[in-house]
mmCIF file of C-alpha atoms in Angstrom:
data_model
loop_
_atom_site.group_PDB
_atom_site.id
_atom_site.type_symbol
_atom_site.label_atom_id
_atom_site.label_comp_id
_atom_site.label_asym_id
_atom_site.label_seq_id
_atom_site.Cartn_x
_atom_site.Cartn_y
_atom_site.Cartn_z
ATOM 1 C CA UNK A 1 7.939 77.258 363.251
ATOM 2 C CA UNK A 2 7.716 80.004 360.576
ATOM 3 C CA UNK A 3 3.806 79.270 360.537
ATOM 4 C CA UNK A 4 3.065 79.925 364.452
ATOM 5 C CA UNK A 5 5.201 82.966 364.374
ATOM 6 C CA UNK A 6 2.599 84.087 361.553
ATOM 7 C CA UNK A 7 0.062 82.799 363.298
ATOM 8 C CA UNK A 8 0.793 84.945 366.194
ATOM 9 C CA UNK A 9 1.894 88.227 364.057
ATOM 10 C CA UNK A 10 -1.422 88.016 362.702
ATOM 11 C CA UNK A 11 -3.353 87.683 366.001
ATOM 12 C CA UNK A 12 -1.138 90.123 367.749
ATOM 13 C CA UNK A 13 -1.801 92.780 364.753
ATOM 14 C CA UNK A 14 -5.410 92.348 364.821
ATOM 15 C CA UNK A 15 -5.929 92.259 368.570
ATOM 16 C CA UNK A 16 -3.811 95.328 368.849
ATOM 17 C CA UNK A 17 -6.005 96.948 366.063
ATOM 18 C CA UNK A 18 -9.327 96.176 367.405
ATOM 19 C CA UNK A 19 -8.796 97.436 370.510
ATOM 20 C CA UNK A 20 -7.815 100.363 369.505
ATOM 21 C CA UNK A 21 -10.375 101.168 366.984
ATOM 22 C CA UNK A 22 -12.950 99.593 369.610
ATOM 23 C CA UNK A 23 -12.445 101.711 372.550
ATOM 24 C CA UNK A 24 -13.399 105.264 371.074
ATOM 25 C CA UNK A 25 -16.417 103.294 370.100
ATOM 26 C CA UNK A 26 -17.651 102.718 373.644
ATOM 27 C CA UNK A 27 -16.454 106.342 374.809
ATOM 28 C CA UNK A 28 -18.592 107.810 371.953
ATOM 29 C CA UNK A 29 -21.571 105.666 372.277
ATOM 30 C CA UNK A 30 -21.902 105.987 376.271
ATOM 31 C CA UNK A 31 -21.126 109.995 375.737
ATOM 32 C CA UNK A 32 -23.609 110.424 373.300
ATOM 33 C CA UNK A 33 -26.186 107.613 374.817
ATOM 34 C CA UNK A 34 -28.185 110.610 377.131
ATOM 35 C CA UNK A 35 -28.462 112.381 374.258
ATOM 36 C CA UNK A 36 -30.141 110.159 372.425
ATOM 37 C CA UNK A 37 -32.226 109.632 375.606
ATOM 38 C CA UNK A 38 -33.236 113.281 375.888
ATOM 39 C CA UNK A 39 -34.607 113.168 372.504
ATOM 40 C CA UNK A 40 -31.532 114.650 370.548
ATOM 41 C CA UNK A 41 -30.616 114.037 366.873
ATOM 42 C CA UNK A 42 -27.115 114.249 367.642
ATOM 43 C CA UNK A 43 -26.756 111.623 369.574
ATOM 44 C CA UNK A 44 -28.419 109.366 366.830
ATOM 45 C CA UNK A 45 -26.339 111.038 364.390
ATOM 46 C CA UNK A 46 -23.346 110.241 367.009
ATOM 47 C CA UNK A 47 -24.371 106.790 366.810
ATOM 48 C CA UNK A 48 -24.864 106.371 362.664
ATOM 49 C CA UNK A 49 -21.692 107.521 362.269
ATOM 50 C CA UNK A 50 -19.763 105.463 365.019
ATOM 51 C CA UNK A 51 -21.432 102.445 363.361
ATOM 52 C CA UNK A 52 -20.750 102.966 359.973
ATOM 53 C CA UNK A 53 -17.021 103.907 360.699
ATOM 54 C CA UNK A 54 -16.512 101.202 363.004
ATOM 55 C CA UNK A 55 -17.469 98.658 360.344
ATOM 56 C CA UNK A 56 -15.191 100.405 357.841
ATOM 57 C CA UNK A 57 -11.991 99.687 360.092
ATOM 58 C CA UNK A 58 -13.432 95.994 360.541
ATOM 59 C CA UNK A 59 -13.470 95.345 356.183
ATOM 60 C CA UNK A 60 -10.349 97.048 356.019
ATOM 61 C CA UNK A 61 -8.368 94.856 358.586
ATOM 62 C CA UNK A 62 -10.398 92.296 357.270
ATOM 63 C CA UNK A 63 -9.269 93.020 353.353
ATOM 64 C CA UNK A 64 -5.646 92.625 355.012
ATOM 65 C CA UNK A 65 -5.544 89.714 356.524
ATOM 66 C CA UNK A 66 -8.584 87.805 355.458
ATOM 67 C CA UNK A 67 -9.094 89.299 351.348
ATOM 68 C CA UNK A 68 -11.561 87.567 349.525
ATOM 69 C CA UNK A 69 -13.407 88.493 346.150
ATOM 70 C CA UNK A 70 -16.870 88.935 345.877
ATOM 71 C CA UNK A 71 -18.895 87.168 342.677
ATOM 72 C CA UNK A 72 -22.623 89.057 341.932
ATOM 73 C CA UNK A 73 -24.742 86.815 340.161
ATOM 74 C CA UNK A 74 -28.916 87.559 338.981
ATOM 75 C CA UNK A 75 -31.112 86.549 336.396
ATOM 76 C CA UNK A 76 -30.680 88.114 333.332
ATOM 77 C CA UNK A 77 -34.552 88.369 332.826
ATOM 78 C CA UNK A 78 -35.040 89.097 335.930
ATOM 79 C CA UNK A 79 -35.186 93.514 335.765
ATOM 80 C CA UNK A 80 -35.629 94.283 339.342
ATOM 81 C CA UNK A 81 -32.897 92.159 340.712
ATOM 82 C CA UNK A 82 -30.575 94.015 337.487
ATOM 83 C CA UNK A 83 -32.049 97.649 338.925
ATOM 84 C CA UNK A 84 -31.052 96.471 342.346
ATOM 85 C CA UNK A 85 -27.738 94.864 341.551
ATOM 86 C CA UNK A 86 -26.445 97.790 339.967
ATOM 87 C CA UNK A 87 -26.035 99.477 343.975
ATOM 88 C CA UNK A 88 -23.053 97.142 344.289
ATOM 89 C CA UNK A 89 -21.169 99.352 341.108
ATOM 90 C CA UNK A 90 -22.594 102.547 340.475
ATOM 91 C CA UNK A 91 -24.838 103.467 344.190
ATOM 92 C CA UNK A 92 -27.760 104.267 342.336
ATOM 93 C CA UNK A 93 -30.974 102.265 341.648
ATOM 94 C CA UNK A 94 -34.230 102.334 339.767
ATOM 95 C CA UNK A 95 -36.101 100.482 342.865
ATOM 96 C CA UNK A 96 -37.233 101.095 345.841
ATOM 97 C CA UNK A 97 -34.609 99.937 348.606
ATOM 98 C CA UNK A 98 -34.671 102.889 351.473
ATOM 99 C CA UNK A 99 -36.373 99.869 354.149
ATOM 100 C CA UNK A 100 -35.296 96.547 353.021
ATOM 101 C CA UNK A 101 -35.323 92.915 355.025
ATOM 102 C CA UNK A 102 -32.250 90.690 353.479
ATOM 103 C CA UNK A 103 -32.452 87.183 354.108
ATOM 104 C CA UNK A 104 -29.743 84.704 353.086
ATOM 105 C CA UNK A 105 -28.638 80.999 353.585
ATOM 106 C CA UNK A 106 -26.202 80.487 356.461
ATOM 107 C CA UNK A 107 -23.141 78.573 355.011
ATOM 108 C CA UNK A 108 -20.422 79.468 357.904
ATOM 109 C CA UNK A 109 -20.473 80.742 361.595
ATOM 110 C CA UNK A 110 -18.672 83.919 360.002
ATOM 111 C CA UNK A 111 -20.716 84.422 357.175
ATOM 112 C CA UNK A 112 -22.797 87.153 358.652
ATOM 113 C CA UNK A 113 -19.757 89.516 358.032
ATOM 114 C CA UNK A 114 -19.792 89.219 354.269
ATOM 115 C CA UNK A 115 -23.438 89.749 354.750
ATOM 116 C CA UNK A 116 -22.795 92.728 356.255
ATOM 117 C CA UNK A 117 -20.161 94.129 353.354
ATOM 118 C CA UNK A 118 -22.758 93.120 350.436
ATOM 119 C CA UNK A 119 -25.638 95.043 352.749
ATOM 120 C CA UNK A 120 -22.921 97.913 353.237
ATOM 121 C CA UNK A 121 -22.438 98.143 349.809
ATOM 122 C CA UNK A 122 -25.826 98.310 348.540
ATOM 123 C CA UNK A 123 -27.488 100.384 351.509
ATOM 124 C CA UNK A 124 -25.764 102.980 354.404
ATOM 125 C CA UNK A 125 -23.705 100.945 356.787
ATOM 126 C CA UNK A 126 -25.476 103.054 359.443
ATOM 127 C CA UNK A 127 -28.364 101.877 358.456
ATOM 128 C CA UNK A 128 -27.909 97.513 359.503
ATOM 129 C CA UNK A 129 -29.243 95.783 361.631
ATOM 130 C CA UNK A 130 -28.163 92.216 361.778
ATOM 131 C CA UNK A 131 -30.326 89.170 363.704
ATOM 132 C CA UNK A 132 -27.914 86.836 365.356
ATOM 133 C CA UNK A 133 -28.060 83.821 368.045
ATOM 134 C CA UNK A 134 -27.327 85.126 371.443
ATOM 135 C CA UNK A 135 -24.173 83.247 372.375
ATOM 136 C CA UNK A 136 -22.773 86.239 369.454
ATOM 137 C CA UNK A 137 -23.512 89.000 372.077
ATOM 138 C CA UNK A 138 -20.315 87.446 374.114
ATOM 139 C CA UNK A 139 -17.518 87.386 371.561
ATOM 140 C CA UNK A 140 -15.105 89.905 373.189
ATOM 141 C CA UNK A 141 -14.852 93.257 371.406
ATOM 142 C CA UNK A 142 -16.899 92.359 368.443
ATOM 143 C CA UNK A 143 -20.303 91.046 370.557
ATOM 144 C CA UNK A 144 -19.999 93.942 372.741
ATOM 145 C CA UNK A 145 -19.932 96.753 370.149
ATOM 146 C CA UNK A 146 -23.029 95.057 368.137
ATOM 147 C CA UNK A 147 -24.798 95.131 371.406
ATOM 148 C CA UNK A 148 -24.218 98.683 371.085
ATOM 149 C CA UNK A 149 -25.171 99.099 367.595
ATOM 150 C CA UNK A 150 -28.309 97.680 368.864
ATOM 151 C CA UNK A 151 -28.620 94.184 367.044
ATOM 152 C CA UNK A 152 -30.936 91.657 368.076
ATOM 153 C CA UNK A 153 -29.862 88.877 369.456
ATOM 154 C CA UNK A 154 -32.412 85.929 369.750
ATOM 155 C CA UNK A 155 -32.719 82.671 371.361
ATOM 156 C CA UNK A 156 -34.131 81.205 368.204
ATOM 157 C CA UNK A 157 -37.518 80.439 370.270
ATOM 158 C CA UNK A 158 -40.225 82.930 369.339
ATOM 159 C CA UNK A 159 -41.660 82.848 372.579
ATOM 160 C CA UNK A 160 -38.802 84.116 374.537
ATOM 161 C CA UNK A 161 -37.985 86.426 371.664
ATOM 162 C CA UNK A 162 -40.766 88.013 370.262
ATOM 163 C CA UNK A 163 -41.110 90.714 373.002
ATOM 164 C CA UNK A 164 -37.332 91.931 372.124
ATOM 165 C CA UNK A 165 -38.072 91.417 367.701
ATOM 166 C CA UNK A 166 -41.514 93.501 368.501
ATOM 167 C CA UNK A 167 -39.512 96.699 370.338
ATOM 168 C CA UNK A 168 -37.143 96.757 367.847
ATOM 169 C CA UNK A 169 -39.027 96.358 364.538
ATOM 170 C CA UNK A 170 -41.226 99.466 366.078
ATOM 171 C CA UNK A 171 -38.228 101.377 366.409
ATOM 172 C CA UNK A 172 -37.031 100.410 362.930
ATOM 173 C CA UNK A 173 -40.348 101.632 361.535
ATOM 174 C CA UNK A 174 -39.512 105.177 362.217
ATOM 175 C CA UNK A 175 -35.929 105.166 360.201
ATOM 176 C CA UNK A 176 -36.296 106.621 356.987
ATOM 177 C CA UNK A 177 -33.690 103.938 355.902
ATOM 178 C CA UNK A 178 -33.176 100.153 357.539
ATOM 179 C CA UNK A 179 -31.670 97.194 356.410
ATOM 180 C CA UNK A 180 -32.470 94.368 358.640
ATOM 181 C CA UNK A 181 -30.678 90.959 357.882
ATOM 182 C CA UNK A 182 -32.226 87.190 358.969
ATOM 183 C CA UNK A 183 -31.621 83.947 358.619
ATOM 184 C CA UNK A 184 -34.246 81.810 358.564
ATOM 185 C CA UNK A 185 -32.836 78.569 358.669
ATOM 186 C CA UNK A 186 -31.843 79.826 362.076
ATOM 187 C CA UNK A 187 -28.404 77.880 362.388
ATOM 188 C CA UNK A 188 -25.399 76.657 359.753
ATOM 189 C CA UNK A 189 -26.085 73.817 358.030
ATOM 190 C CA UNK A 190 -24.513 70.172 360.204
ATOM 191 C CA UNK A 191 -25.206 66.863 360.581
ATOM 192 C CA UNK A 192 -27.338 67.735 363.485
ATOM 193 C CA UNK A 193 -29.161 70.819 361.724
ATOM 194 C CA UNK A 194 -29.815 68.787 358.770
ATOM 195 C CA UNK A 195 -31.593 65.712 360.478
ATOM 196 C CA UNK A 196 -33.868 68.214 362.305
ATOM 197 C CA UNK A 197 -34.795 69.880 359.202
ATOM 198 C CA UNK A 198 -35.340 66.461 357.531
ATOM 199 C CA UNK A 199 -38.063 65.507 360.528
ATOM 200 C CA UNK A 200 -39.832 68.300 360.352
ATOM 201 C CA UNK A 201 -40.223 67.820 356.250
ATOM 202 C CA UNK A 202 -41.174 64.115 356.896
ATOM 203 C CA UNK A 203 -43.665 65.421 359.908
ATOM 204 C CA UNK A 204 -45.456 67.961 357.815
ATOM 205 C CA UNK A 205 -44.734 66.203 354.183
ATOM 206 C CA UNK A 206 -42.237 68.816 352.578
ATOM 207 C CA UNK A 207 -40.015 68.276 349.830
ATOM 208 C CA UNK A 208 -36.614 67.172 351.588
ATOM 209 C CA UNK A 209 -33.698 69.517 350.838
ATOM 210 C CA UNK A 210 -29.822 68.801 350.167
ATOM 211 C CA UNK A 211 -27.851 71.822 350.430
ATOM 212 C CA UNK A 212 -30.302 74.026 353.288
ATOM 213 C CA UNK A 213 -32.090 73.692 355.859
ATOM 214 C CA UNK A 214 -36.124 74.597 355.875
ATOM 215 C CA UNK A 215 -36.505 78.159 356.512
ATOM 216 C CA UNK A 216 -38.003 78.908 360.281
ATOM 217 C CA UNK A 217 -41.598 80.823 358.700
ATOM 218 C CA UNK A 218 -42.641 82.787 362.050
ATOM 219 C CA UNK A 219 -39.771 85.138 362.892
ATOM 220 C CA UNK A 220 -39.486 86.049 359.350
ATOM 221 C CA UNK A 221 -43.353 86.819 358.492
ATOM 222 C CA UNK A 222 -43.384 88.692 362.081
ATOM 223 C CA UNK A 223 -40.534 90.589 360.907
ATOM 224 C CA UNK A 224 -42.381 91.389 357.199
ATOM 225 C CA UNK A 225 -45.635 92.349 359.190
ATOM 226 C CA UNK A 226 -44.829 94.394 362.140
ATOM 227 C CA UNK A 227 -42.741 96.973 360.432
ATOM 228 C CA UNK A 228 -43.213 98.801 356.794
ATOM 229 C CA UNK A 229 -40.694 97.532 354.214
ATOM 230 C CA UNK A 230 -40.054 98.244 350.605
ATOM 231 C CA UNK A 231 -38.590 94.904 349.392
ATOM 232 C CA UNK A 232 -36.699 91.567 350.338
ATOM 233 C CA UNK A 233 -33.695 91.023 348.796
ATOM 234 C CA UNK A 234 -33.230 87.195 348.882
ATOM 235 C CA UNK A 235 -29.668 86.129 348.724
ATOM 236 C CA UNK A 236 -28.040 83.473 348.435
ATOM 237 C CA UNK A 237 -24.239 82.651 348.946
ATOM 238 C CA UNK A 238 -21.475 79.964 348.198
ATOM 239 C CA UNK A 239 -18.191 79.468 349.610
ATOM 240 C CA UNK A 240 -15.720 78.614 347.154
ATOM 241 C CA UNK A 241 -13.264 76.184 348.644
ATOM 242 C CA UNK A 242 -16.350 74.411 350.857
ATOM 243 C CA UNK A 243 -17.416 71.406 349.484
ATOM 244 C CA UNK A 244 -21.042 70.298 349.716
ATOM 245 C CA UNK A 245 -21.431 68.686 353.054
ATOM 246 C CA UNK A 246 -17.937 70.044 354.704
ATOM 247 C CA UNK A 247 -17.928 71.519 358.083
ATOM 248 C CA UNK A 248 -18.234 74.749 358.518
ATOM 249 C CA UNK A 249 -16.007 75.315 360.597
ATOM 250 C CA UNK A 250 -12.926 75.493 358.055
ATOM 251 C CA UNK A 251 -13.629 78.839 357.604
ATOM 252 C CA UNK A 252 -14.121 79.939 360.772
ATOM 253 C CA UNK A 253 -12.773 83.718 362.501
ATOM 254 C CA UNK A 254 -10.000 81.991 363.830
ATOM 255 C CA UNK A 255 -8.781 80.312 360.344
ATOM 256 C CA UNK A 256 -9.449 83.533 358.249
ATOM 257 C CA UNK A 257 -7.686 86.254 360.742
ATOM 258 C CA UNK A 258 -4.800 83.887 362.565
ATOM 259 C CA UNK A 259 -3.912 81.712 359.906
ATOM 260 C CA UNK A 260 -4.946 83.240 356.517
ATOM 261 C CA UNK A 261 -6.851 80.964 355.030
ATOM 262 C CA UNK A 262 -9.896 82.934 353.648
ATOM 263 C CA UNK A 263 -12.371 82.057 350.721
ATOM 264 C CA UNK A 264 -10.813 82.226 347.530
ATOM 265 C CA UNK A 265 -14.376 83.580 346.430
ATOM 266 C CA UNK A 266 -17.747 84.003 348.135
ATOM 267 C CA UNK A 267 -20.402 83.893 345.416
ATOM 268 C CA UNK A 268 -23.476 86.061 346.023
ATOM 269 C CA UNK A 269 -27.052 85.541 344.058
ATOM 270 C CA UNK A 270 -29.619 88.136 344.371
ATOM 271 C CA UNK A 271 -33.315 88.661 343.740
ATOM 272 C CA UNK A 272 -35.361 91.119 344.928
ATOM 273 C CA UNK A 273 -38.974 90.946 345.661
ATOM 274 C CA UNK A 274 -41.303 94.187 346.281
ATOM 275 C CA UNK A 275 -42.997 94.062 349.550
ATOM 276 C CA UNK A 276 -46.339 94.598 348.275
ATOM 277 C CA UNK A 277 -45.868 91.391 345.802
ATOM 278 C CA UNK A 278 -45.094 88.863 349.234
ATOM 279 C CA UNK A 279 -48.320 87.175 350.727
ATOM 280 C CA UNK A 280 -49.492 88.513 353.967
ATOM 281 C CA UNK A 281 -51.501 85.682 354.817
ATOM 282 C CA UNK A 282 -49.528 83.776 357.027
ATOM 283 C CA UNK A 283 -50.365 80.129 355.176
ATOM 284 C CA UNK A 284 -49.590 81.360 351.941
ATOM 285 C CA UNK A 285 -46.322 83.155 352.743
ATOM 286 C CA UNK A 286 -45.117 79.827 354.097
ATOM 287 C CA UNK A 287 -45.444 78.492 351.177
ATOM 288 C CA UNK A 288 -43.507 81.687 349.508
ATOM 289 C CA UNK A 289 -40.802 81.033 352.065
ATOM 290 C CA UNK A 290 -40.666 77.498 351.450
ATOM 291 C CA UNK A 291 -40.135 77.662 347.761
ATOM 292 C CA UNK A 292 -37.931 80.200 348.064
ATOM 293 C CA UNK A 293 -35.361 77.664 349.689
ATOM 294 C CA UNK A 294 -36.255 74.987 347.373
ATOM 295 C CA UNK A 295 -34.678 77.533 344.910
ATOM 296 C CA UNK A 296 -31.557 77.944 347.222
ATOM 297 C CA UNK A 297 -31.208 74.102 347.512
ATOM 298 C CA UNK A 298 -31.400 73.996 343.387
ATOM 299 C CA UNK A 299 -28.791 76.395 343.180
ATOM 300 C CA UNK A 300 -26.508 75.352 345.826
ATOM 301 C CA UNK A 301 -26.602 72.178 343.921
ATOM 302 C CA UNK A 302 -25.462 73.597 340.890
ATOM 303 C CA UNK A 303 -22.644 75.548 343.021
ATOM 304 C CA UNK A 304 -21.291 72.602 344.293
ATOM 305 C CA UNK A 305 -21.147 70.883 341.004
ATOM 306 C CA UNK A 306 -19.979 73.693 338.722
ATOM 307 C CA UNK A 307 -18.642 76.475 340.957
ATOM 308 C CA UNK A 308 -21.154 78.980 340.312
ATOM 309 C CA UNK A 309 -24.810 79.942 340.174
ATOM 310 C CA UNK A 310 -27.636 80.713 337.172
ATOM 311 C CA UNK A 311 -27.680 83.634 335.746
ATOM 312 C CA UNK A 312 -25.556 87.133 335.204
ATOM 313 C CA UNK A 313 -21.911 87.072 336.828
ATOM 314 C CA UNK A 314 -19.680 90.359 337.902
ATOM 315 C CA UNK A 315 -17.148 89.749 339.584
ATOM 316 C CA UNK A 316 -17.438 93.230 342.581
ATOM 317 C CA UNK A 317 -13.921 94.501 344.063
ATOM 318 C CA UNK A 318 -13.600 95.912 347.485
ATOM 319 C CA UNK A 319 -14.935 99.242 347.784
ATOM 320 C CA UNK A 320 -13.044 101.895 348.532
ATOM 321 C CA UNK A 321 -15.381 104.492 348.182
ATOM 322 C CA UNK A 322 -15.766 105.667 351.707
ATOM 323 C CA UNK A 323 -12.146 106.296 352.890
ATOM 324 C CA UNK A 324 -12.594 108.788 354.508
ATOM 325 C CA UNK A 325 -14.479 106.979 357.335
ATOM 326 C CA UNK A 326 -11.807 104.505 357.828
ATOM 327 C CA UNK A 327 -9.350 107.499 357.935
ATOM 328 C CA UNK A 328 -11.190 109.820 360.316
ATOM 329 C CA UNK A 329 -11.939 106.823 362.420
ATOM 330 C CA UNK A 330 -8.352 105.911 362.543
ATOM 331 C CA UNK A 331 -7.593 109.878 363.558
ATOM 332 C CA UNK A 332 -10.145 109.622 366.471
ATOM 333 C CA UNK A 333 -8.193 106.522 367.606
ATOM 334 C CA UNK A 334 -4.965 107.659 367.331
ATOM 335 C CA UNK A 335 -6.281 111.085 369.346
ATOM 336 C CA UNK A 336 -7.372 108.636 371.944
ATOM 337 C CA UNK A 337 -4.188 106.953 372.146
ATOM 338 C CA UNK A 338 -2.411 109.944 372.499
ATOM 339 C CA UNK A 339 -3.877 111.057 375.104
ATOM 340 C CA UNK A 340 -3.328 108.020 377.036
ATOM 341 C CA UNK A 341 -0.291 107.956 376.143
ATOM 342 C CA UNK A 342 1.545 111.448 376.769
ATOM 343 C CA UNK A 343 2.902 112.060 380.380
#
């Protein structure tokens, strides 16, 4: 009994709050949309600031109901991954990381919003860009304001997507700052996923993987080519609390917002790779791509055995650096509801 009245506190508290931190969204976005039509900064600047605001509220209810801690791991030896690493504490790096493509393993349906707070943390929030399947674009609230923020949302076939990855990567090449997240496996990791993966490493004699799936090599490579990018920042994440082979699903929205049962830990490895270092022939950067995941499988395999990755560990607390977005969102949304509300 106690346990559905929580269930529903939580659910009530969280629908409450993203509707009202949502709506202002939409007025501000549609307001400001001719602008950005006509050609004006403001309305972009309208935008960046909506967005980066917006996803401020969403960690902070989400540090509420749903904390977790976030464990950095890189290679000791490794002095560009160190250089870049050191964004998530002090903001300031020795490498460059104004355009960036991140690309990461997809352990849960979720997991693209701890993408997005490790991206946050180590670029502008205004700045993201996320890929996602299109059945994302529906989730009420949530779907409908990244549909505004302008993420792509693919079909995962590069025929009926490549028009809609071209337009946007040609827009992305005129920000002075992007970060643009993929996944190339393309789906989470199932029974299903796995024994597709397996055929197509049996069909074109790969190495068979345990822990991953094979990385999709054409979305990604488009991606690299048709826009101008400093680095990729390769990372790779376990769930602590998800054993090797476990559905997904136990950590799905619905588990870490209703009932409050988040990750103990999500552990994060990073390397970064300068642009001008990755193969631009097509054959050879499959190859690139493909190792890279054989790396992933190795240490997923040592996650799931020893609860943690090679390398360097730092254990990274929330941020709290940018406050005042979360607070002068919240005043905006309280404006709006007081408007609505007075007689």
């Amino acid at each position: 009994m106690i346990y559905k009245l929580l269930y529903v506190i939580r659910a009530v508290i969280y629908t409450w709050y993203l509707i009202i931190t949502t709506i202002p969204l939409f007025l501000i976005l549609a307001l400001s949309h001719p602008l950005r039509i006509a050609g004006f900064s403001l309305g972009d600047k309208a935008r960046s600031f909506v967005k980066e605001a917006w996803s401020h509220s969403m960690f902070f209810i989400f540090h509420i109901l749903a904390p977790t801690k976030f464990i950095i791991w890189f290679d000791e030896n490794d002095s560009l991954s160190a250089a870049y690493c050191s964004k998530l504490f002090s903001m300031k790096s020795s490498v460059p990381s104004n355009k960036v493509i991140f690309m990461g393993n997809h352990q849960l349906y979720a997991d693209w919003l701890y993408y997005w707070w490790i991206i946050d943390c180590v670029s502008h929030g205004s700045d993201i860009v996320i890929m996602l399947k299109d059945s994302l674009r529906k989730i009420p609230v949530i779907g409908w304001a990244m549909d505004m923020f302008e993420f792509v949302f693919v079909k995962r076939e590069w025929r009926y997507d490549s028009t809609n990855i071209e337009k946007k990567l040609k827009s992305i090449d005129k920000w002075n700052n992007a970060a643009f997240l993929i996944f190339p496996e393309g789906t989470t990791y199932s029974d299903q996923t796995k024994a597709s993966s397996d055929a197509y490493a049996k069909k074109h004699d790969l190495p068979l993987t345990k822990h991953v799936l094979l990385p999709r090599v054409t979305g990604l490579f488009n991606c690299l080519t048709l826009a101008h990018w400093d680095a990729i920042i390769d990372i790779t994440i376990g769930v602590e609390g998800l054993k090797a082979y476990e559905d997904p699903k136990k950590f799905a929205l619905r588990s870490l917002l209703f009932e409050g049962k988040p990750p103990k830990a999500i552990h994060v490895k990073i390397k970064y790779y300068l642009a001008s270092d990755i193969p631009s022939d097509k054959s050879e950067f499959s190859d690139w791509l493909f190792e890279r995941f054989r790396e992933k499988d190795k240490q997923m395999n040592k996650f799931y055995r020893h609860g943690g990755f090679d390398g360097v560990m730092v254990e990274s607390a929330w941020k709290k650096k940018r406050w005042y977005l979360i607070l002068s969102w919240c005043i905006i949304c309280m404006l709006y509801v007081g408007i609505f509300i007075m007689p």
